[in-house]
Tab-separated table of C-alpha atoms and ligand atoms in Angstrom:
chain	number	residue	atom	x	y	z
A	1	UNK	CA	86.143	32.792	97.946
A	2	UNK	CA	84.500	30.243	95.782
A	3	UNK	CA	85.724	26.997	96.795
A	4	UNK	CA	83.703	27.785	99.947
A	5	UNK	CA	81.018	26.400	97.406
A	6	UNK	CA	80.547	22.598	97.381
A	7	UNK	CA	81.488	22.440	93.337
A	8	UNK	CA	82.787	19.868	91.455
A	9	UNK	CA	86.657	21.010	91.702
A	10	UNK	CA	86.512	21.135	87.545
A	11	UNK	CA	84.421	23.994	87.875
A	12	UNK	CA	86.441	26.079	91.022
A	13	UNK	CA	89.249	25.742	88.036
A	14	UNK	CA	86.669	26.901	85.174
A	15	UNK	CA	85.959	30.380	87.972
A	16	UNK	CA	89.791	30.480	88.845
A	17	UNK	CA	90.514	30.313	84.713
A	18	UNK	CA	87.613	33.799	84.356
A	19	UNK	CA	89.231	35.157	87.313
A	20	UNK	CA	86.453	35.517	89.505
A	21	UNK	CA	87.645	36.038	92.511
A	22	UNK	CA	84.805	36.490	95.015
A	23	UNK	CA	81.415	35.336	94.040
A	24	UNK	CA	78.936	38.891	94.366
A	25	UNK	CA	75.973	38.794	96.792
A	26	UNK	CA	73.092	37.075	94.455
A	27	UNK	CA	76.076	34.144	93.962
A	28	UNK	CA	76.788	33.839	98.013
A	29	UNK	CA	72.793	33.441	98.760
A	30	UNK	CA	71.914	31.089	95.327
A	31	UNK	CA	74.558	28.792	95.428
A	32	UNK	CA	74.336	27.053	98.797
A	33	UNK	CA	70.117	27.106	97.780
A	34	UNK	CA	70.445	25.964	94.584
A	35	UNK	CA	73.206	23.421	95.260
A	36	UNK	CA	71.252	21.854	97.627
A	37	UNK	CA	68.411	20.982	95.154
A	38	UNK	CA	65.971	23.979	95.809
A	39	UNK	CA	63.557	25.860	94.198
A	40	UNK	CA	63.951	29.536	94.009
A	41	UNK	CA	62.765	32.939	93.343
A	42	UNK	CA	65.360	35.441	92.927
A	43	UNK	CA	65.033	39.527	93.033
A	44	UNK	CA	68.592	40.226	90.961
A	45	UNK	CA	69.278	42.915	88.270
A	46	UNK	CA	71.391	42.516	85.243
A	47	UNK	CA	74.942	42.758	86.051
A	48	UNK	CA	74.875	41.088	89.424
A	49	UNK	CA	76.578	37.745	88.540
A	50	UNK	CA	73.226	35.858	88.580
A	51	UNK	CA	74.230	33.805	85.210
A	52	UNK	CA	76.867	32.205	87.309
A	53	UNK	CA	75.219	32.127	90.024
A	54	UNK	CA	72.423	28.771	88.703
A	55	UNK	CA	74.773	28.312	86.078
A	56	UNK	CA	77.229	26.564	88.080
A	57	UNK	CA	75.087	24.321	90.596
A	58	UNK	CA	73.633	23.084	86.844
A	59	UNK	CA	76.594	22.117	85.619
A	60	UNK	CA	77.357	20.700	89.253
A	61	UNK	CA	74.526	18.504	89.001
A	62	UNK	CA	74.791	17.428	85.140
A	63	UNK	CA	78.881	16.795	85.627
A	64	UNK	CA	79.698	13.158	84.870
A	65	UNK	CA	82.492	11.120	83.177
A	66	UNK	CA	82.050	11.079	78.649
A	67	UNK	CA	78.928	8.907	77.785
A	68	UNK	CA	76.358	9.252	74.892
A	69	UNK	CA	73.849	11.945	75.173
A	70	UNK	CA	69.880	10.634	75.240
A	71	UNK	CA	68.416	13.583	76.919
A	72	UNK	CA	67.811	17.398	77.306
A	73	UNK	CA	68.565	17.191	81.141
A	74	UNK	CA	68.482	21.767	81.949
A	75	UNK	CA	66.842	23.889	80.435
A	76	UNK	CA	67.106	27.431	80.569
A	77	UNK	CA	64.206	30.299	79.695
A	78	UNK	CA	65.160	33.890	78.769
A	79	UNK	CA	63.367	36.140	76.729
A	80	UNK	CA	65.305	37.531	74.477
A	81	UNK	CA	68.074	36.462	72.190
A	82	UNK	CA	71.317	38.268	72.917
A	83	UNK	CA	70.195	36.756	76.347
A	84	UNK	CA	70.117	33.434	75.419
A	85	UNK	CA	73.755	34.247	73.105
A	86	UNK	CA	75.383	35.824	76.279
A	87	UNK	CA	73.908	32.904	78.380
A	88	UNK	CA	75.484	30.286	75.762
A	89	UNK	CA	78.572	32.006	75.870
A	90	UNK	CA	78.512	31.909	80.082
A	91	UNK	CA	77.713	27.959	80.395
A	92	UNK	CA	80.901	27.135	77.675
A	93	UNK	CA	83.213	29.009	79.981
A	94	UNK	CA	82.102	27.258	82.949
A	95	UNK	CA	82.242	23.774	81.824
A	96	UNK	CA	85.290	24.289	79.730
A	97	UNK	CA	86.612	21.034	81.232
A	98	UNK	CA	83.552	18.738	81.660
A	99	UNK	CA	81.527	16.809	79.241
A	100	UNK	CA	78.669	19.086	79.677
A	101	UNK	CA	77.377	20.156	75.744
A	102	UNK	CA	74.475	23.161	75.359
A	103	UNK	CA	72.470	24.324	72.604
A	104	UNK	CA	70.738	26.890	71.437
A	105	UNK	CA	67.276	27.507	70.189
A	106	UNK	CA	65.930	31.455	69.798
A	107	UNK	CA	63.878	32.609	66.465
A	108	UNK	CA	65.514	34.608	63.665
A	109	UNK	CA	68.259	31.179	63.231
A	110	UNK	CA	67.490	28.143	61.025
A	111	UNK	CA	64.795	26.060	62.551
A	112	UNK	CA	66.225	23.024	60.179
A	113	UNK	CA	70.172	23.407	61.817
A	114	UNK	CA	68.368	23.749	65.164
A	115	UNK	CA	66.429	20.388	64.647
A	116	UNK	CA	69.405	18.783	63.588
A	117	UNK	CA	71.791	20.227	66.542
A	118	UNK	CA	68.161	18.706	69.098
A	119	UNK	CA	68.820	15.085	67.723
A	120	UNK	CA	72.329	15.456	69.220
A	121	UNK	CA	70.588	15.856	72.200
A	122	UNK	CA	72.601	18.792	74.289
A	123	UNK	CA	72.195	18.535	78.173
A	124	UNK	CA	71.561	21.764	78.403
A	125	UNK	CA	69.356	23.625	76.106
A	126	UNK	CA	68.914	27.410	75.803
A	127	UNK	CA	66.020	29.293	74.811
A	128	UNK	CA	63.590	31.813	74.042
A	129	UNK	CA	60.167	30.815	74.478
A	130	UNK	CA	58.429	30.679	71.417
A	131	UNK	CA	61.139	28.929	69.108
A	132	UNK	CA	61.114	26.256	71.619
A	133	UNK	CA	56.921	25.916	71.414
A	134	UNK	CA	57.483	25.654	68.168
A	135	UNK	CA	60.523	22.904	67.392
A	136	UNK	CA	58.543	21.310	70.447
A	137	UNK	CA	54.957	21.130	67.703
A	138	UNK	CA	57.629	19.911	65.143
A	139	UNK	CA	58.159	17.336	67.373
A	140	UNK	CA	61.662	17.657	67.176
A	141	UNK	CA	61.750	18.551	71.456
A	142	UNK	CA	61.264	16.224	73.972
A	143	UNK	CA	61.830	17.689	77.674
A	144	UNK	CA	60.668	14.836	79.231
A	145	UNK	CA	64.028	13.926	81.217
A	146	UNK	CA	64.792	17.606	82.456
A	147	UNK	CA	65.312	17.699	86.145
A	148	UNK	CA	66.021	21.675	86.302
A	149	UNK	CA	64.526	24.090	84.598
A	150	UNK	CA	65.495	27.705	85.402
A	151	UNK	CA	63.343	31.338	84.454
A	152	UNK	CA	65.825	33.917	83.649
A	153	UNK	CA	64.699	37.212	83.255
A	154	UNK	CA	61.016	36.379	83.635
A	155	UNK	CA	59.606	39.299	84.975
A	156	UNK	CA	60.620	40.408	81.097
A	157	UNK	CA	59.246	37.433	79.818
A	158	UNK	CA	55.525	38.285	81.187
A	159	UNK	CA	55.829	41.794	79.631
A	160	UNK	CA	56.456	40.930	76.061
A	161	UNK	CA	53.295	38.375	76.419
A	162	UNK	CA	55.018	34.742	77.284
A	163	UNK	CA	53.356	34.365	80.234
A	164	UNK	CA	51.321	31.003	77.854
A	165	UNK	CA	54.159	29.300	76.399
A	166	UNK	CA	56.319	29.466	79.279
A	167	UNK	CA	53.755	27.684	81.604
A	168	UNK	CA	53.461	25.306	79.069
A	169	UNK	CA	56.600	25.162	78.350
A	170	UNK	CA	57.234	24.600	82.191
A	171	UNK	CA	54.295	21.416	81.973
A	172	UNK	CA	56.485	19.798	79.393
A	173	UNK	CA	59.187	19.418	82.392
A	174	UNK	CA	56.419	17.605	84.475
A	175	UNK	CA	59.179	15.175	85.627
A	176	UNK	CA	61.977	18.293	87.483
A	177	UNK	CA	63.542	17.989	90.340
A	178	UNK	CA	63.961	21.857	91.042
A	179	UNK	CA	63.047	25.058	89.326
A	180	UNK	CA	64.896	28.750	89.528
A	181	UNK	CA	63.360	31.708	88.672
A	182	UNK	CA	65.376	34.922	88.272
A	183	UNK	CA	63.756	38.701	87.480
A	184	UNK	CA	65.316	42.012	87.981
A	185	UNK	CA	61.745	43.144	89.589
A	186	UNK	CA	59.310	41.835	92.070
A	187	UNK	CA	57.245	42.032	89.774
A	188	UNK	CA	53.293	42.173	89.818
A	189	UNK	CA	50.888	39.713	89.496
A	190	UNK	CA	51.762	37.982	87.130
A	191	UNK	CA	55.243	37.338	88.421
A	192	UNK	CA	53.291	35.843	91.416
A	193	UNK	CA	50.644	33.497	89.280
A	194	UNK	CA	53.995	32.138	87.507
A	195	UNK	CA	55.665	31.584	90.248
A	196	UNK	CA	52.764	30.207	91.910
A	197	UNK	CA	52.327	27.024	89.160
A	198	UNK	CA	56.068	26.408	88.273
A	199	UNK	CA	57.283	26.723	91.376
A	200	UNK	CA	57.052	24.023	94.842
A	201	UNK	CA	57.901	26.106	98.383
A	202	UNK	CA	60.603	28.393	96.908
A	203	UNK	CA	62.905	30.158	98.692
A	204	UNK	CA	62.750	33.825	98.020
A	205	UNK	CA	66.372	35.352	97.765
A	206	UNK	CA	66.253	39.314	97.061
A	207	UNK	CA	69.549	40.149	96.593
A	208	UNK	CA	69.631	43.358	95.202
A	209	UNK	CA	67.094	45.970	95.672
A	210	UNK	CA	66.564	48.505	93.379
A	211	UNK	CA	67.559	51.514	95.526
A	212	UNK	CA	71.368	49.452	95.898
A	213	UNK	CA	71.525	49.804	91.721
A	214	UNK	CA	75.083	50.007	90.103
A	215	UNK	CA	77.097	50.935	93.223
A	216	UNK	CA	79.356	51.834	90.790
A	217	UNK	CA	77.753	54.252	88.819
A	218	UNK	CA	77.506	57.343	89.353
A	219	UNK	CA	74.035	58.807	88.479
A	220	UNK	CA	73.321	62.417	86.639
A	221	UNK	CA	70.918	64.307	85.317
A	222	UNK	CA	71.829	67.654	83.022
A	223	UNK	CA	69.111	69.233	81.830
A	224	UNK	CA	67.868	70.858	78.526
A	225	UNK	CA	66.230	73.363	76.604
A	226	UNK	CA	64.449	70.649	73.699
A	227	UNK	CA	65.870	67.540	71.484
A	228	UNK	CA	68.518	70.188	69.960
A	229	UNK	CA	69.452	71.186	72.898
A	230	UNK	CA	69.801	67.651	74.337
A	231	UNK	CA	71.518	66.652	70.682
A	232	UNK	CA	74.255	69.092	71.950
A	233	UNK	CA	74.812	68.187	74.830
A	234	UNK	CA	74.960	65.067	73.820
A	235	UNK	CA	78.022	65.579	71.891
A	236	UNK	CA	79.543	67.517	74.218
A	237	UNK	CA	79.791	64.421	76.125
A	238	UNK	CA	80.546	62.373	73.785
A	239	UNK	CA	83.587	64.717	72.514
A	240	UNK	CA	84.504	65.316	76.850
A	241	UNK	CA	84.097	62.765	79.051
A	242	UNK	CA	86.423	59.866	79.416
A	243	UNK	CA	85.399	56.344	78.040
A	244	UNK	CA	85.440	53.385	76.560
A	245	UNK	CA	82.363	52.313	75.552
A	246	UNK	CA	79.090	54.264	75.144
A	247	UNK	CA	75.385	53.055	75.022
A	248	UNK	CA	72.792	56.029	74.080
A	249	UNK	CA	68.898	55.513	74.565
A	250	UNK	CA	65.588	56.765	73.038
A	251	UNK	CA	62.070	55.348	73.534
A	252	UNK	CA	61.717	55.172	69.726
A	253	UNK	CA	62.918	53.943	66.924
A	254	UNK	CA	63.012	57.311	64.960
A	255	UNK	CA	64.982	59.402	67.042
A	256	UNK	CA	67.210	56.499	67.812
A	257	UNK	CA	67.587	56.963	63.821
A	258	UNK	CA	68.232	60.659	64.326
A	259	UNK	CA	70.584	60.518	66.955
A	260	UNK	CA	72.550	57.789	64.902
A	261	UNK	CA	72.047	60.088	61.429
A	262	UNK	CA	73.713	63.527	63.171
A	263	UNK	CA	76.794	61.253	64.705
A	264	UNK	CA	77.682	59.543	61.425
A	265	UNK	CA	77.630	62.928	60.236
A	266	UNK	CA	80.236	63.850	63.520
A	267	UNK	CA	82.069	61.066	61.927
A	268	UNK	CA	81.611	59.079	65.601
A	269	UNK	CA	81.742	55.034	64.759
A	270	UNK	CA	78.905	54.130	66.294
A	271	UNK	CA	76.017	51.247	65.365
A	272	UNK	CA	72.160	51.619	66.064
A	273	UNK	CA	70.137	48.969	67.327
A	274	UNK	CA	66.128	48.849	67.543
A	275	UNK	CA	63.452	46.228	66.350
A	276	UNK	CA	63.559	46.967	63.079
A	277	UNK	CA	66.831	46.203	62.613
A	278	UNK	CA	67.512	42.007	61.920
A	279	UNK	CA	69.470	39.471	63.862
A	280	UNK	CA	72.641	40.430	61.261
A	281	UNK	CA	72.541	43.954	62.527
A	282	UNK	CA	72.565	43.341	65.941
A	283	UNK	CA	75.640	40.763	65.612
A	284	UNK	CA	77.631	43.026	63.941
A	285	UNK	CA	76.587	45.963	66.213
A	286	UNK	CA	77.296	43.755	69.261
A	287	UNK	CA	80.516	42.055	67.698
A	288	UNK	CA	81.660	45.904	66.763
A	289	UNK	CA	80.772	47.135	70.270
A	290	UNK	CA	82.434	44.401	71.518
A	291	UNK	CA	86.041	44.304	69.594
A	292	UNK	CA	86.144	47.786	70.331
A	293	UNK	CA	85.887	48.836	66.400
A	294	UNK	CA	82.637	50.906	67.907
A	295	UNK	CA	82.346	52.610	70.726
A	296	UNK	CA	79.299	54.283	70.630
A	297	UNK	CA	75.624	52.235	70.563
A	298	UNK	CA	72.564	53.938	69.633
A	299	UNK	CA	69.424	51.578	71.038
A	300	UNK	CA	65.595	50.938	72.289
A	301	UNK	CA	65.074	49.480	75.215
A	302	UNK	CA	64.151	46.259	73.418
A	303	UNK	CA	67.341	46.261	70.954
A	304	UNK	CA	69.364	46.789	74.107
A	305	UNK	CA	68.157	43.607	76.852
A	306	UNK	CA	70.613	41.329	77.971
A	307	UNK	CA	73.202	43.526	76.766
A	308	UNK	CA	76.948	42.657	78.539
A	309	UNK	CA	78.986	44.442	76.827
A	310	UNK	CA	83.192	44.486	78.611
A	311	UNK	CA	83.808	48.506	79.680
A	312	UNK	CA	80.267	49.711	78.732
A	313	UNK	CA	81.415	52.100	81.070
A	314	UNK	CA	78.433	55.562	80.345
A	315	UNK	CA	74.798	55.354	80.200
A	316	UNK	CA	72.984	58.306	78.193
A	317	UNK	CA	69.271	58.506	78.526
A	318	UNK	CA	68.685	60.786	75.716
A	319	UNK	CA	64.800	60.321	76.245
A	320	UNK	CA	63.941	59.496	79.855
A	321	UNK	CA	63.057	55.680	80.155
A	322	UNK	CA	58.687	55.831	80.513
A	323	UNK	CA	59.521	53.642	84.047
A	324	UNK	CA	62.240	52.779	87.195
A	325	UNK	CA	62.060	49.486	85.721
A	326	UNK	CA	63.441	50.466	82.173
A	327	UNK	CA	65.741	52.938	83.945
A	328	UNK	CA	67.138	49.772	85.869
A	329	UNK	CA	67.573	47.911	83.407
A	330	UNK	CA	69.198	50.568	80.980
A	331	UNK	CA	71.861	51.896	83.551
A	332	UNK	CA	72.218	47.496	84.445
A	333	UNK	CA	73.913	48.323	81.046
A	334	UNK	CA	77.450	49.952	82.691
A	335	UNK	CA	79.171	49.382	86.677
A	336	UNK	CA	78.799	45.548	86.304
A	337	UNK	CA	79.517	43.244	88.753
A	338	UNK	CA	81.929	45.903	90.683
A	339	UNK	CA	83.117	48.267	87.416
A	340	UNK	CA	82.767	51.418	87.025
A	341	UNK	CA	80.424	53.267	85.454
A	342	UNK	CA	78.383	56.948	84.694
A	343	UNK	CA	74.730	57.077	83.697
A	344	UNK	CA	73.636	60.888	82.245
A	345	UNK	CA	69.768	61.503	81.430
A	346	UNK	CA	68.670	63.979	79.794
A	347	UNK	CA	66.208	66.299	81.325
A	348	UNK	CA	64.012	68.703	79.124
A	349	UNK	CA	60.830	70.596	80.987
A	350	UNK	CA	58.897	67.939	80.258
A	351	UNK	CA	60.252	64.649	81.604
A	352	UNK	CA	60.742	66.510	84.999
A	353	UNK	CA	58.031	64.854	86.447
A	354	UNK	CA	59.624	61.417	85.350
A	355	UNK	CA	62.195	61.531	86.520
A	356	UNK	CA	61.295	62.719	90.279
A	357	UNK	CA	59.193	59.753	89.769
A	358	UNK	CA	61.881	57.607	88.907
A	359	UNK	CA	64.319	59.020	91.540
A	360	UNK	CA	61.486	58.307	94.091
A	361	UNK	CA	60.952	54.499	93.001
A	362	UNK	CA	64.642	54.367	93.529
A	363	UNK	CA	64.526	56.219	96.350
A	364	UNK	CA	67.993	58.369	95.141
A	365	UNK	CA	68.629	61.434	94.335
A	366	UNK	CA	70.401	61.945	90.743
A	367	UNK	CA	73.825	63.941	91.153
A	368	UNK	CA	72.682	67.459	89.293
A	369	UNK	CA	74.737	68.532	86.524
A	370	UNK	CA	75.340	71.692	84.547
A	371	UNK	CA	77.854	71.795	81.638
A	372	UNK	CA	78.602	75.397	81.246
A	373	UNK	CA	79.748	74.957	77.364
A	374	UNK	CA	76.221	73.896	76.464
A	375	UNK	CA	74.026	76.045	79.271
A	376	UNK	CA	70.905	76.189	78.502
A	377	UNK	CA	67.999	78.215	79.652
A	378	UNK	CA	66.064	75.843	81.657
A	379	UNK	CA	67.199	74.667	84.745
A	380	UNK	CA	64.871	72.501	86.427
A	381	UNK	CA	61.070	74.189	87.816
A	382	UNK	CA	60.866	77.099	89.597
A	383	UNK	CA	59.258	75.781	92.253
A	384	UNK	CA	58.402	71.582	93.828
A	385	UNK	CA	56.979	69.656	95.482
A	386	UNK	CA	57.203	67.772	98.151
A	387	UNK	CA	57.334	64.754	96.148
A	388	UNK	CA	60.243	66.427	93.723
A	389	UNK	CA	57.307	66.951	90.894
A	390	UNK	CA	57.054	70.000	89.360
A	391	UNK	CA	54.434	72.801	91.069
A	392	UNK	CA	51.924	73.628	88.692
A	393	UNK	CA	53.853	71.687	85.422
A	394	UNK	CA	50.254	70.074	83.789
A	395	UNK	CA	52.281	66.663	82.405
A	396	UNK	CA	52.454	67.161	78.225
A	397	UNK	CA	50.800	64.305	76.464
A	398	UNK	CA	53.715	64.485	73.841
A	399	UNK	CA	56.150	65.101	75.510
A	400	UNK	CA	55.602	61.723	78.175
A	401	UNK	CA	55.481	60.506	74.938
A	402	UNK	CA	58.909	61.318	74.010
A	403	UNK	CA	57.697	62.973	70.759
A	404	UNK	CA	59.429	64.970	68.906
A	405	UNK	CA	57.341	68.122	68.453
A	406	UNK	CA	59.648	69.918	66.387
A	407	UNK	CA	60.000	67.412	63.176
A	408	UNK	CA	56.319	66.424	64.026
A	409	UNK	CA	55.111	70.264	63.198
A	410	UNK	CA	57.403	70.399	60.299
A	411	UNK	CA	55.714	67.683	58.714
A	412	UNK	CA	52.480	69.545	57.806
A	413	UNK	CA	48.970	67.822	58.552
A	414	UNK	CA	49.130	65.536	55.508
A	415	UNK	CA	52.052	63.266	56.332
A	416	UNK	CA	50.816	64.127	60.225
A	417	UNK	CA	49.328	60.539	60.014
A	418	UNK	CA	51.968	58.163	59.460
A	419	UNK	CA	54.641	60.463	61.673
A	420	UNK	CA	52.968	62.631	63.689
A	421	UNK	CA	53.254	59.198	66.887
A	422	UNK	CA	55.943	57.722	66.793
A	423	UNK	CA	55.785	55.063	69.318
A	424	UNK	CA	57.371	53.911	72.042
A	425	UNK	CA	59.553	50.956	70.333
A	426	UNK	CA	56.930	48.377	70.714
A	427	UNK	CA	57.738	44.769	72.740
A	428	UNK	CA	57.915	43.132	70.238
A	429	UNK	CA	59.377	39.884	70.642
A	430	UNK	CA	63.204	39.250	69.944
A	431	UNK	CA	62.261	36.283	67.955
A	432	UNK	CA	59.745	38.543	65.525
A	433	UNK	CA	57.708	35.900	66.842
A	434	UNK	CA	54.936	36.162	69.547
A	435	UNK	CA	52.916	39.215	69.385
A	436	UNK	CA	53.333	41.404	72.688
A	437	UNK	CA	50.894	41.950	74.903
A	438	UNK	CA	50.781	45.879	76.548
A	439	UNK	CA	53.726	46.425	79.013
A	440	UNK	CA	52.582	46.933	82.480
A	441	UNK	CA	54.311	50.350	83.593
A	442	UNK	CA	56.058	50.471	86.771
A	443	UNK	CA	55.966	53.505	88.708
A	444	UNK	CA	53.166	55.489	87.793
A	445	UNK	CA	54.475	58.133	85.464
A	446	UNK	CA	51.664	60.658	85.713
A	447	UNK	CA	50.909	62.687	89.438
B	501	AMP	P1	75.114	38.863	84.475
B	501	AMP	O1	74.664	39.081	85.708
B	501	AMP	O2	75.037	37.057	84.789
B	501	AMP	O3	74.867	39.495	83.705
B	501	AMP	O4	76.691	39.033	85.071
B	501	AMP	C1	77.178	39.867	84.868
B	501	AMP	C2	79.043	39.599	84.243
B	501	AMP	O5	79.608	39.847	85.042
B	501	AMP	C3	79.178	38.991	83.390
B	501	AMP	O6	80.099	39.161	82.490
B	501	AMP	C4	79.837	38.096	84.383
B	501	AMP	O7	80.882	37.515	83.837
B	501	AMP	C5	80.394	38.987	85.773
B	501	AMP	N1	80.650	37.740	86.647
B	501	AMP	C6	79.798	37.144	87.075
B	501	AMP	N2	80.421	37.015	88.898
B	501	AMP	C7	81.381	37.617	88.998
B	501	AMP	C8	82.417	37.368	89.411
B	501	AMP	N3	82.062	36.684	91.402
B	501	AMP	N4	83.524	38.116	89.444
B	501	AMP	C9	84.012	38.291	88.529
B	501	AMP	N5	83.344	39.287	87.032
B	501	AMP	C10	81.603	38.368	87.556
């Protein structure tokens, strides 16, 4: 029950209005400590209810009578536009019975309109680091009176090359009384460094380890002979599975476009999202998916960051993600807050070892599934090592990179230079501002 927390009655009223009955584990663990004013470092995945875990204590701190706003009192930094928009919605839902106002600053939106919004001074500012820093440098932003700073998806902000920007913005909030840092993973040395710099004597809450990932989600693999065969399996799944909404993940923009083209040809109502799509396309795709006009989204990891769509109950990994963390993020789209979900990864011989290293990382074994109508010849390695990896299968570079060999080969030598390495969707900032550093890859993919 949310009434167990010492939250203002106006917030409890909003919680009841939203039909939140039981707090999730991250909320149970974090809300009381956050209300005490402690610095927190929380490891919790998307879908765990982490947003409410910091938004409710934040609102509780800021709540008060209506008055002229003179200072920004809380700042939420996060990696992507979509996450920022979703967080704003969450803040607005919880603050509906209060006078608290929140504002959004992300790339891809009009700079001057944002500056005008800042002149009105929101109580809570939510934004991505690149554009916030630009507004700061332009003299439009005063963070000196921020009392509470939240870094959401801090690990992802680091992966996206925002470390320095985040630090600079945190330093601007020099008079803050509390800082909370959320990350989906325990992170590496970069995250430890950031924690050392921005948090004071933090309490570490590790609410769901990756092995507890998406309890309500069944995780399956289906073996396939090659990409064309994967497409057949995909079509079978879309035509025969029961689902409300599905998301299909690819590792490259080229593959996302290709699958999208195939699905459109089959008259599926589909959208494709990747880093080359502009803000308008992204908004349209997400709105249509939310409204239910479109049931299927084809996306790369970057494009799908922070996506929170109700009823998204099937995730298909057309390409296996390269790291365990990316897998966790993808699967985190489904089975949210206790709902049922289905996650299916399509595995060719080249994907097998990657898949088994992700199983080991998650300490889970995916369910093996065969579909007799589209069964191929490859059913997994003849022999596996204790690690689960195939005996005698050398990792093929091209497979591991998700390269569509068939397409590549067909292009011939002259065109190769431009098409034979459809790079993984680069982690270009969703703001399109900061160039991004190379990703940290975990777990190890090779032997
Ligand atoms: P998050 O992990 O913050 O992205 O939350 C995932 C989804 O779960 C969001 O749609 C929230 O609105 C929803 N949610 C969060 N906490 C609860 C709760 N205690 N009961 C029901 N739904 C929740």
